[in-house]
Amino acid sequence: MNLCTVFVTGGAGFIGSALIRLLIAESDWRIVNIDKLTYAGNLESLAMLSDNPRYVFSHTDICDRAMLDRLFIEWQPAGVIHLAAESHVDRSILGPADFIQTNIVGTYTLLEATRAYWSALPEKDKTSFRFHHVSTDEVYGSLCTQELFTEITPYRPNSPYSASKASSDHLARAWQHTYGLPVLITNCSNNYGPYQFPEKLVPLMILNALQGKVLPIYGKGDNVRDWLNVDDHARALHLVFSKGVPGETYNIGGNSEKTNLEVVDTLCNLLDEMQARPDGRSYREQKTFVADRPGHDRRYAIDATKIERDLGWKPQESFTSGMRKTVAWYLANADWIEHVVSGEYRHWLKQNYSNRIAA
Ligand code: NAD
Ligand code: TYD
C-alpha cells in the first residue's frame, strides 16, 4: 500500500515536533519534516523517531524554491502543514529582518511551490489536497475590554512578529481565494509544554529559577495571555488538517487566561514543591520587575467556540495539570536544555541580555 505523505515545515521546533510525535503515533502517514534548523530547531526533540520508517527529515530553508520543488517531486505529498517561522516577539523587536524573510517571503515561496505541484495533480488529488497554515492569535492585536478574539475579529498586529504572521495569513488566504488552493488557517493562543526553547516565558522562568537567576517580569506583570498545552494544540492541528473546511479559519485556545505574574507564581510554587531551593526559601524571591517590552500587547484571549462546535475539539489538559507536567518534564530533561542553551543562542543572549546568561 502507498503511504500517504504529509509535509510538516518547522518540525524541529517546539510545536512542530509535538505535532510530528502525535502524527507518527496517531496516523499512518509518512511525515517529511522540512526545517532549516535555526537556533530554535532541535532534532533532539525528535530523537525517538530517528529510526522510524515513516519519518523523514529534510534540512531545507522554506525560502529555497528549487529545493522545495525537488521535495514535492520526490515525495508527492497529500498536504502541507506549515509551522516554520521565526516565532519570538522580543527577537522580532531587536531585529525584524529574519521575520520578514522567513515568515513572509518563506510562506510566499512555499505557497508558490505548493501551487505549482498542486496545479498539476489529477482532479481527485487536487480536491483532497490541503495547505494548512499555522498562525497565532497575536495577529488580532491587543484586547482592552472583556471581549474575546473570534475568527472575524479584524487584524491589528502590533509587533514585527505578529505583523509578519498576519502578512503570511493574508497570503495563504489569497492563494485560496485567487487560485483555489485548499487552504486552512488556524490562529492559536500561547503554548507551553516540553521542548520549548528557553527564551519564551514558561521555560525561561523555570530555567532561571533553577539557576538562581532573576525572573525578569516585564512591566507590572499584569499582561494577560491565554495558555494552551502544546499537545492540545497538536491535537487541534491534526483535526483541522483532517476534517477542517478549506477556506475556513479556526481559532484555538485554552480558555485559560492568566496574568504573567500568575504564571510565574504558579511555576515558582510548583518548583518549591518539586525541587526546593537549597536554602529553603521560595523561588518567588527571584522575581524581578524589569523594563516593559516596547509596544507590549495587553491581553490576548481566544473564543474557541467554532472549532469545538464544528470539529468537536476541546483542550484535554487544564492549566494546573499541564503546568505541573511541564515543570516535571524540565526537571527530568536537563540534558535537552543544556544542549539547546548553547552555540548561537548563548551568543545572541550575550549580545542582548547579558544579565540572563547562565554562569
Ligand atoms: P519555534 O521557534 O519553536 O520553531 C520554529 C521552527 O521553524 C524551528 O525548528 C526552525 O528551525 C524552523 N524554521 C525557522 N525558519 C525556517 C526557514 N526559513 N525554513 C525552514 N524552517 C525554518 O516555533 P513554535 O513555537 O514551534 O511555533 C511554530 C508555529 O506556530 C509558528 O508559525 C508560530 O508562529 C506558531 N504559533 C506559535 C505559538 C506559540 O505559543 N509558540 C502560538 C501560536 C502559533
Ligand atoms: P512570550 O513567551 O515571549 O510570548 P508572547 O510574547 O508571544 O506572548 O511572553 C509571554 C508573556 O510574558 C508576554 O506578555 C511577555 C512576558 N514576558 C516577561 O514578562 N518576561 C520575559 O522574560 C519574557 C520572555 C516574557
CSV table of C-alpha atoms and ligand atoms in Angstrom, one decimal:
chain,number,residue,atom,x,y,z
A,1,MET,CA,0.0,0.0,0.0
A,2,ASN,CA,1.3,3.5,-0.8
A,3,LEU,CA,1.9,5.6,2.2
A,4,CYS,CA,0.1,9.0,2.3
A,5,THR,CA,2.9,11.6,2.8
A,6,VAL,CA,2.4,14.9,4.6
A,7,PHE,CA,4.9,17.7,4.7
A,8,VAL,CA,5.4,19.5,8.1
A,9,THR,CA,7.5,22.6,8.0
A,10,GLY,CA,9.2,23.8,11.2
A,11,GLY,CA,9.0,20.3,12.6
A,12,ALA,CA,12.2,20.6,14.6
A,13,GLY,CA,10.6,23.5,16.6
A,14,PHE,CA,8.5,23.4,19.8
A,15,ILE,CA,5.0,22.9,18.3
A,16,GLY,CA,6.2,21.2,15.0
A,17,SER,CA,8.0,18.5,17.0
A,18,ALA,CA,4.9,17.9,19.2
A,19,LEU,CA,2.8,17.7,16.1
A,20,ILE,CA,5.1,15.2,14.4
A,21,ARG,CA,5.3,13.0,17.5
A,22,LEU,CA,1.5,13.0,17.6
A,23,LEU,CA,1.1,12.3,13.8
A,24,ILE,CA,3.5,9.4,13.9
A,25,ALA,CA,1.6,7.9,16.8
A,26,GLU,CA,-1.9,8.6,15.7
A,27,SER,CA,-1.9,8.5,11.9
A,28,ASP,CA,-0.5,6.1,9.3
A,29,TRP,CA,1.1,9.0,7.3
A,30,ARG,CA,4.7,9.4,6.3
A,31,ILE,CA,5.9,12.7,7.6
A,32,VAL,CA,8.6,14.8,5.9
A,33,ASN,CA,9.9,17.4,8.3
A,34,ILE,CA,11.2,20.4,6.4
A,35,ASP,CA,13.3,22.5,8.7
A,36,LYS,CA,16.2,24.9,8.3
A,37,LEU,CA,17.4,24.2,11.9
A,38,THR,CA,17.7,27.8,13.1
A,39,TYR,CA,18.7,28.4,16.7
A,40,ALA,CA,15.1,27.3,17.6
A,41,GLY,CA,15.2,24.0,15.7
A,42,ASN,CA,16.5,21.0,17.5
A,43,LEU,CA,16.4,17.4,16.2
A,44,GLU,CA,16.9,16.0,19.7
A,45,SER,CA,13.2,16.8,20.2
A,46,LEU,CA,12.5,14.1,17.6
A,47,ALA,CA,15.3,11.7,18.5
A,48,MET,CA,12.8,9.0,19.4
A,49,LEU,CA,11.7,8.9,15.8
A,50,SER,CA,15.1,8.7,14.1
A,51,ASP,CA,14.7,5.1,13.2
A,52,ASN,CA,11.0,5.3,12.3
A,53,PRO,CA,10.5,4.5,8.6
A,54,ARG,CA,7.5,6.9,8.4
A,55,TYR,CA,9.6,9.9,9.5
A,56,VAL,CA,11.9,11.7,7.1
A,57,PHE,CA,14.0,14.9,7.8
A,58,SER,CA,15.0,17.4,5.1
A,59,HIS,CA,17.3,20.2,6.1
A,60,THR,CA,15.7,22.8,4.0
A,61,ASP,CA,15.0,26.6,4.1
A,62,ILE,CA,11.4,27.3,3.1
A,63,CYS,CA,12.8,30.3,1.1
A,64,ASP,CA,14.7,27.8,-1.2
A,65,ARG,CA,12.3,27.3,-4.1
A,66,ALA,CA,14.4,24.9,-6.0
A,67,MET,CA,14.8,22.6,-3.0
A,68,LEU,CA,11.1,22.8,-2.3
A,69,ASP,CA,10.3,21.8,-5.9
A,70,ARG,CA,12.6,18.8,-5.6
A,71,LEU,CA,10.9,17.7,-2.4
A,72,PHE,CA,7.4,17.9,-3.9
A,73,ILE,CA,8.5,15.9,-6.9
A,74,GLU,CA,10.2,13.3,-4.7
A,75,TRP,CA,7.5,12.8,-2.1
A,76,GLN,CA,4.2,13.7,-3.8
A,77,PRO,CA,2.6,14.9,-0.6
A,78,ALA,CA,-1.2,14.9,0.1
A,79,GLY,CA,-0.8,18.1,2.0
A,80,VAL,CA,1.4,20.6,3.9
A,81,ILE,CA,1.2,21.7,7.5
A,82,HIS,CA,3.2,24.9,7.7
A,83,LEU,CA,4.7,25.9,11.0
A,84,ALA,CA,8.2,27.1,10.0
A,85,ALA,CA,8.6,30.6,11.3
A,86,GLU,CA,10.6,33.0,13.4
A,87,SER,CA,8.5,33.0,16.5
A,88,HIS,CA,9.8,35.1,19.3
A,89,VAL,CA,8.4,38.6,19.8
A,90,ASP,CA,11.5,40.0,21.6
A,91,ARG,CA,13.8,38.9,18.8
A,92,SER,CA,11.5,40.5,16.3
A,93,ILE,CA,11.7,43.8,18.1
A,94,LEU,CA,15.5,43.6,18.2
A,95,GLY,CA,15.9,42.5,14.6
A,96,PRO,CA,12.8,42.1,12.3
A,97,ALA,CA,14.7,41.1,9.1
A,98,ASP,CA,14.6,37.3,9.6
A,99,PHE,CA,10.9,37.6,10.4
A,100,ILE,CA,10.2,39.3,7.1
A,101,GLN,CA,12.3,36.8,5.3
A,102,THR,CA,11.0,33.5,6.7
A,103,ASN,CA,7.5,34.4,7.8
A,104,ILE,CA,6.6,36.4,4.7
A,105,VAL,CA,9.0,35.5,1.9
A,106,GLY,CA,9.3,31.9,3.1
A,107,THR,CA,5.5,31.5,3.2
A,108,TYR,CA,5.1,33.0,-0.2
A,109,THR,CA,7.8,30.7,-1.6
A,110,LEU,CA,6.2,27.7,0.0
A,111,LEU,CA,2.8,28.7,-1.3
A,112,GLU,CA,4.2,29.1,-4.8
A,113,ALA,CA,6.0,25.7,-4.8
A,114,THR,CA,2.8,24.1,-3.4
A,115,ARG,CA,0.7,25.7,-6.1
A,116,ALA,CA,3.0,24.6,-8.9
A,117,TYR,CA,2.8,21.0,-7.6
A,118,TRP,CA,-0.9,21.1,-6.8
A,119,SER,CA,-2.0,22.6,-10.1
A,120,ALA,CA,-0.6,19.5,-11.9
A,121,LEU,CA,-2.3,16.9,-9.7
A,122,PRO,CA,-5.2,14.8,-11.0
A,123,GLU,CA,-8.6,16.4,-10.1
A,124,LYS,CA,-9.3,14.0,-7.3
A,125,ASP,CA,-6.0,14.6,-5.6
A,126,LYS,CA,-6.3,18.3,-6.2
A,127,THR,CA,-9.6,18.3,-4.3
A,128,SER,CA,-8.4,16.4,-1.3
A,129,PHE,CA,-5.1,18.3,-1.0
A,130,ARG,CA,-4.7,20.6,2.0
A,131,PHE,CA,-2.4,23.5,2.8
A,132,HIS,CA,-2.7,24.2,6.5
A,133,HIS,CA,-1.1,27.5,7.6
A,134,VAL,CA,-0.4,27.6,11.4
A,135,SER,CA,-0.6,31.0,12.9
A,136,THR,CA,-1.1,33.0,16.1
A,137,ASP,CA,-3.8,34.9,17.9
A,138,GLU,CA,-1.4,37.9,18.0
A,139,VAL,CA,-2.5,38.9,14.5
A,140,TYR,CA,-5.7,40.3,16.1
A,141,GLY,CA,-3.7,42.8,18.2
A,142,SER,CA,-4.4,43.5,21.9
A,143,LEU,CA,-7.7,43.4,23.9
A,144,CYS,CA,-8.5,46.0,26.5
A,145,THR,CA,-12.1,45.0,27.3
A,146,GLN,CA,-13.5,41.7,28.3
A,147,GLU,CA,-14.1,40.6,24.7
A,148,LEU,CA,-12.5,37.6,23.0
A,149,PHE,CA,-10.8,37.1,19.6
A,150,THR,CA,-13.1,35.3,17.2
A,151,GLU,CA,-12.4,34.3,13.6
A,152,ILE,CA,-13.9,37.6,12.3
A,153,THR,CA,-12.0,39.9,14.6
A,154,PRO,CA,-10.2,42.4,12.4
A,155,TYR,CA,-6.4,42.0,12.1
A,156,ARG,CA,-4.4,44.6,14.0
A,157,PRO,CA,-1.0,43.2,14.6
A,158,ASN,CA,1.3,45.3,16.8
A,159,SER,CA,4.8,43.7,16.8
A,160,PRO,CA,7.1,42.9,13.9
A,161,TYR,CA,6.4,39.2,14.7
A,162,SER,CA,2.7,39.5,14.6
A,163,ALA,CA,2.7,41.8,11.6
A,164,SER,CA,4.8,39.2,9.7
A,165,LYS,CA,2.5,36.4,10.7
A,166,ALA,CA,-0.6,38.5,9.7
A,167,SER,CA,1.1,39.0,6.3
A,168,SER,CA,1.5,35.3,5.9
A,169,ASP,CA,-2.1,34.6,6.9
A,170,HIS,CA,-3.2,37.1,4.2
A,171,LEU,CA,-1.0,35.4,1.6
A,172,ALA,CA,-2.4,32.0,2.5
A,173,ARG,CA,-5.9,33.3,2.3
A,174,ALA,CA,-5.3,35.0,-1.0
A,175,TRP,CA,-3.9,31.8,-2.6
A,176,GLN,CA,-7.1,30.1,-1.7
A,177,HIS,CA,-9.3,32.9,-3.0
A,178,THR,CA,-7.4,33.5,-6.2
A,179,TYR,CA,-6.0,30.1,-7.2
A,180,GLY,CA,-8.4,27.8,-5.4
A,181,LEU,CA,-5.6,26.2,-3.3
A,182,PRO,CA,-7.4,24.4,-0.5
A,183,VAL,CA,-6.1,26.4,2.4
A,184,LEU,CA,-6.9,26.1,6.2
A,185,ILE,CA,-5.7,28.7,8.7
A,186,THR,CA,-5.5,28.2,12.5
A,187,ASN,CA,-4.8,31.0,15.0
A,188,CYS,CA,-3.7,29.8,18.4
A,189,SER,CA,-3.0,31.3,21.8
A,190,ASN,CA,0.2,30.9,23.8
A,191,ASN,CA,1.5,27.4,24.0
A,192,TYR,CA,3.5,25.8,26.8
A,193,GLY,CA,4.9,22.3,27.4
A,194,PRO,CA,8.0,20.2,26.8
A,195,TYR,CA,10.8,21.0,24.3
A,196,GLN,CA,10.1,24.8,24.2
A,197,PHE,CA,13.1,26.9,23.6
A,198,PRO,CA,14.1,28.7,26.9
A,199,GLU,CA,13.5,32.2,25.6
A,200,LYS,CA,9.7,32.1,26.0
A,201,LEU,CA,8.1,32.9,29.3
A,202,VAL,CA,7.5,29.5,30.8
A,203,PRO,CA,10.8,27.6,30.1
A,204,LEU,CA,12.8,30.8,30.7
A,205,MET,CA,11.3,31.2,34.2
A,206,ILE,CA,11.9,27.5,35.1
A,207,LEU,CA,15.5,27.6,34.0
A,208,ASN,CA,16.3,30.9,35.5
A,209,ALA,CA,14.7,29.9,38.8
A,210,LEU,CA,16.8,26.7,39.0
A,211,GLN,CA,20.0,28.5,38.1
A,212,GLY,CA,19.4,31.1,40.8
A,213,LYS,CA,19.0,33.9,38.4
A,214,VAL,CA,16.4,36.7,38.3
A,215,LEU,CA,12.9,36.0,36.9
A,216,PRO,CA,12.5,39.1,34.7
A,217,ILE,CA,8.9,40.3,34.6
A,218,TYR,CA,8.1,42.9,32.0
A,219,GLY,CA,6.3,46.0,33.3
A,220,LYS,CA,3.9,45.2,36.2
A,221,GLY,CA,3.4,41.6,35.2
A,222,ASP,CA,-0.3,42.2,34.6
A,223,ASN,CA,-0.4,41.5,30.9
A,224,VAL,CA,-2.7,38.6,30.1
A,225,ARG,CA,-2.2,35.6,27.9
A,226,ASP,CA,-4.5,32.6,27.2
A,227,TRP,CA,-2.4,29.4,27.8
A,228,LEU,CA,-2.7,26.1,26.0
A,229,ASN,CA,-0.8,22.9,26.4
A,230,VAL,CA,1.2,22.2,23.2
A,231,ASP,CA,-0.2,18.6,22.9
A,232,ASP,CA,-3.7,20.1,22.9
A,233,HIS,CA,-2.6,22.4,20.1
A,234,ALA,CA,-1.1,19.4,18.2
A,235,ARG,CA,-4.4,17.5,18.5
A,236,ALA,CA,-6.3,20.5,17.2
A,237,LEU,CA,-4.0,20.8,14.2
A,238,HIS,CA,-4.4,17.1,13.4
A,239,LEU,CA,-8.2,17.5,13.5
A,240,VAL,CA,-8.3,20.7,11.4
A,241,PHE,CA,-5.9,19.3,8.8
A,242,SER,CA,-8.0,16.1,8.5
A,243,LYS,CA,-11.6,17.5,8.9
A,244,GLY,CA,-11.5,21.3,8.5
A,245,VAL,CA,-13.3,23.0,5.6
A,246,PRO,CA,-10.9,24.6,3.1
A,247,GLY,CA,-11.1,28.4,3.1
A,248,GLU,CA,-12.0,28.4,6.8
A,249,THR,CA,-10.1,29.8,9.8
A,250,TYR,CA,-10.2,28.1,13.2
A,251,ASN,CA,-9.2,29.8,16.5
A,252,ILE,CA,-7.6,27.5,19.0
A,253,GLY,CA,-7.3,28.5,22.7
A,254,GLY,CA,-7.1,27.1,26.2
A,255,ASN,CA,-9.8,29.2,27.8
A,256,SER,CA,-7.2,29.8,30.4
A,257,GLU,CA,-6.4,33.5,30.8
A,258,LYS,CA,-3.6,34.3,33.3
A,259,THR,CA,-1.6,37.4,34.1
A,260,ASN,CA,2.2,36.9,33.6
A,261,LEU,CA,2.6,37.2,37.4
A,262,GLU,CA,0.1,34.3,37.9
A,263,VAL,CA,2.1,32.2,35.5
A,264,VAL,CA,5.4,32.9,37.2
A,265,ASP,CA,3.9,32.4,40.7
A,266,THR,CA,2.4,29.0,39.6
A,267,LEU,CA,5.8,27.9,38.3
A,268,CYS,CA,7.6,29.1,41.5
A,269,ASN,CA,5.1,27.2,43.7
A,270,LEU,CA,5.5,24.0,41.6
A,271,LEU,CA,9.3,24.3,41.8
A,272,ASP,CA,9.2,25.0,45.6
A,273,GLU,CA,7.2,21.7,45.9
A,274,MET,CA,9.1,19.6,43.4
A,275,GLN,CA,12.7,20.8,43.7
A,276,ALA,CA,13.0,23.1,46.7
A,277,ARG,CA,15.8,25.7,46.8
A,278,PRO,CA,18.8,24.6,48.8
A,279,ASP,CA,18.3,27.5,51.2
A,280,GLY,CA,14.7,26.5,51.8
A,281,ARG,CA,13.4,29.9,50.6
A,282,SER,CA,10.8,30.3,47.8
A,283,TYR,CA,11.8,30.8,44.1
A,284,ARG,CA,9.3,33.7,44.2
A,285,GLU,CA,12.0,35.8,45.8
A,286,GLN,CA,13.8,35.7,42.4
A,287,LYS,CA,11.0,37.7,40.7
A,288,THR,CA,12.3,41.0,39.4
A,289,PHE,CA,10.3,43.7,37.6
A,290,VAL,CA,12.2,44.9,34.5
A,291,ALA,CA,11.6,47.5,31.8
A,292,ASP,CA,8.5,46.7,29.8
A,293,ARG,CA,8.6,45.3,26.2
A,294,PRO,CA,8.1,48.1,23.7
A,295,GLY,CA,4.6,48.0,22.4
A,296,HIS,CA,3.7,45.2,24.8
A,297,ASP,CA,0.3,43.7,23.9
A,298,ARG,CA,-2.0,44.0,27.0
A,299,ARG,CA,-4.2,40.9,26.7
A,300,TYR,CA,-4.9,38.0,24.3
A,301,ALA,CA,-7.9,35.8,24.7
A,302,ILE,CA,-9.5,33.3,22.3
A,303,ASP,CA,-13.1,32.3,21.7
A,304,ALA,CA,-12.6,28.7,20.5
A,305,THR,CA,-16.4,28.0,20.1
A,306,LYS,CA,-16.1,27.3,16.3
A,307,ILE,CA,-13.5,24.5,16.5
A,308,GLU,CA,-15.4,22.9,19.4
A,309,ARG,CA,-18.8,23.2,17.6
A,310,ASP,CA,-17.7,22.3,14.1
A,311,LEU,CA,-14.9,19.7,14.8
A,312,GLY,CA,-15.5,18.6,18.4
A,313,TRP,CA,-12.1,19.8,19.7
A,314,LYS,CA,-11.6,20.7,23.4
A,315,PRO,CA,-8.4,21.0,25.4
A,316,GLN,CA,-7.7,17.9,27.5
A,317,GLU,CA,-5.2,19.5,29.8
A,318,SER,CA,-6.1,22.1,32.4
A,319,PHE,CA,-3.6,24.9,33.2
A,320,THR,CA,-2.9,23.4,36.6
A,321,SER,CA,-2.3,19.8,35.3
A,322,GLY,CA,-0.4,21.0,32.2
A,323,MET,CA,1.9,23.3,34.1
A,324,ARG,CA,2.7,20.6,36.7
A,325,LYS,CA,3.6,18.1,33.9
A,326,THR,CA,5.7,20.8,32.2
A,327,VAL,CA,7.7,21.6,35.3
A,328,ALA,CA,8.3,17.9,35.9
A,329,TRP,CA,9.5,17.5,32.3
A,330,TYR,CA,12.0,20.3,32.5
A,331,LEU,CA,13.3,18.9,35.8
A,332,ALA,CA,13.7,15.5,34.2
A,333,ASN,CA,15.3,16.7,31.0
A,334,ALA,CA,18.3,18.7,32.0
A,335,ASP,CA,20.3,17.2,29.0
A,336,TRP,CA,17.9,18.6,26.4
A,337,ILE,CA,18.0,22.0,28.0
A,338,GLU,CA,21.8,22.0,28.3
A,339,HIS,CA,22.2,21.2,24.6
A,340,VAL,CA,19.8,23.8,23.3
A,341,VAL,CA,21.2,26.6,25.5
A,342,SER,CA,24.5,26.7,23.6
A,343,GLY,CA,26.0,28.0,20.5
A,344,GLU,CA,24.2,30.7,18.7
A,345,TYR,CA,21.6,31.2,21.4
A,346,ARG,CA,24.2,32.0,24.0
A,347,HIS,CA,25.9,34.4,21.6
A,348,TRP,CA,22.6,36.2,20.9
A,349,LEU,CA,21.8,36.3,24.6
A,350,LYS,CA,25.2,37.7,25.5
A,351,GLN,CA,24.8,40.5,23.0
A,352,ASN,CA,21.3,41.5,24.0
A,353,TYR,CA,20.6,40.3,27.5
A,354,SER,CA,23.9,39.7,29.3
A,355,ASN,CA,22.2,39.5,32.7
A,356,ARG,CA,20.3,36.3,31.7
A,357,ILE,CA,23.3,34.2,30.8
A,358,ALA,CA,24.0,31.2,33.0
A,359,ALA,CA,27.3,31.3,34.8
B,1,NAD,P1,9.8,27.6,17.2
B,1,NAD,O1,10.5,28.9,17.1
B,1,NAD,O2,10.0,26.7,18.3
B,1,NAD,O3,10.2,26.7,15.9
B,1,NAD,C1,10.2,27.2,14.6
B,1,NAD,C2,10.9,26.2,13.7
B,1,NAD,O4,10.9,26.7,12.3
B,1,NAD,C3,12.3,25.8,14.1
B,1,NAD,O5,12.5,24.4,14.0
B,1,NAD,C4,13.1,26.5,13.0
B,1,NAD,O6,14.4,25.8,12.7
B,1,NAD,C5,12.2,26.4,11.8
B,1,NAD,N1,12.5,27.5,10.8
B,1,NAD,C6,12.7,28.8,11.0
B,1,NAD,N2,13.0,29.4,9.9
B,1,NAD,C7,12.9,28.5,8.9
B,1,NAD,C8,13.1,28.5,7.5
B,1,NAD,N3,13.4,29.7,6.8
B,1,NAD,N4,12.9,27.4,6.8
B,1,NAD,C9,12.6,26.2,7.4
B,1,NAD,N5,12.5,26.1,8.7
B,1,NAD,C10,12.6,27.2,9.5
B,1,NAD,O7,8.3,28.0,16.9
B,1,NAD,P2,7.0,27.3,17.6
B,1,NAD,O8,6.7,28.0,18.9
B,1,NAD,O9,7.1,25.9,17.5
B,1,NAD,O10,5.9,27.9,16.6
B,1,NAD,C11,5.5,27.1,15.4
B,1,NAD,C12,4.5,27.9,14.6
B,1,NAD,O11,3.3,28.1,15.4
B,1,NAD,C13,4.9,29.3,14.2
B,1,NAD,O12,4.4,29.5,12.9
B,1,NAD,C14,4.3,30.2,15.2
B,1,NAD,O13,4.0,31.5,14.6
B,1,NAD,C15,3.0,29.5,15.5
B,1,NAD,N6,2.4,29.7,16.8
B,1,NAD,C16,3.2,29.6,18.0
B,1,NAD,C17,2.7,29.8,19.2
B,1,NAD,C18,3.5,29.6,20.5
B,1,NAD,O14,2.9,29.9,21.6
B,1,NAD,N7,4.7,29.2,20.4
B,1,NAD,C19,1.3,30.1,19.3
B,1,NAD,C20,0.5,30.2,18.2
B,1,NAD,C21,1.1,30.0,16.9
B,2,TYD,P1,6.4,35.2,25.4
B,2,TYD,O1,6.6,33.8,26.0
B,2,TYD,O2,7.6,35.8,24.8
B,2,TYD,O3,5.2,35.0,24.4
B,2,TYD,P2,4.3,36.2,23.6
B,2,TYD,O4,5.1,37.5,23.7
B,2,TYD,O5,4.3,35.7,22.2
B,2,TYD,O6,3.0,36.3,24.3
B,2,TYD,O7,5.8,36.1,26.5
B,2,TYD,C1,4.6,35.8,27.2
B,2,TYD,C2,4.4,37.0,28.1
B,2,TYD,O8,5.4,37.0,29.1
B,2,TYD,C3,4.4,38.3,27.4
B,2,TYD,O9,3.4,39.2,28.0
B,2,TYD,C4,5.8,38.9,27.8
B,2,TYD,C5,6.1,38.3,29.1
B,2,TYD,N1,7.5,38.0,29.4
B,2,TYD,C6,8.1,38.5,30.6
B,2,TYD,O10,7.4,39.2,31.4
B,2,TYD,N2,9.4,38.2,30.8
B,2,TYD,C7,10.1,37.5,30.0
B,2,TYD,O11,11.3,37.3,30.2
B,2,TYD,C8,9.5,37.0,28.8
B,2,TYD,C9,10.3,36.2,27.8
B,2,TYD,C10,8.2,37.3,28.5
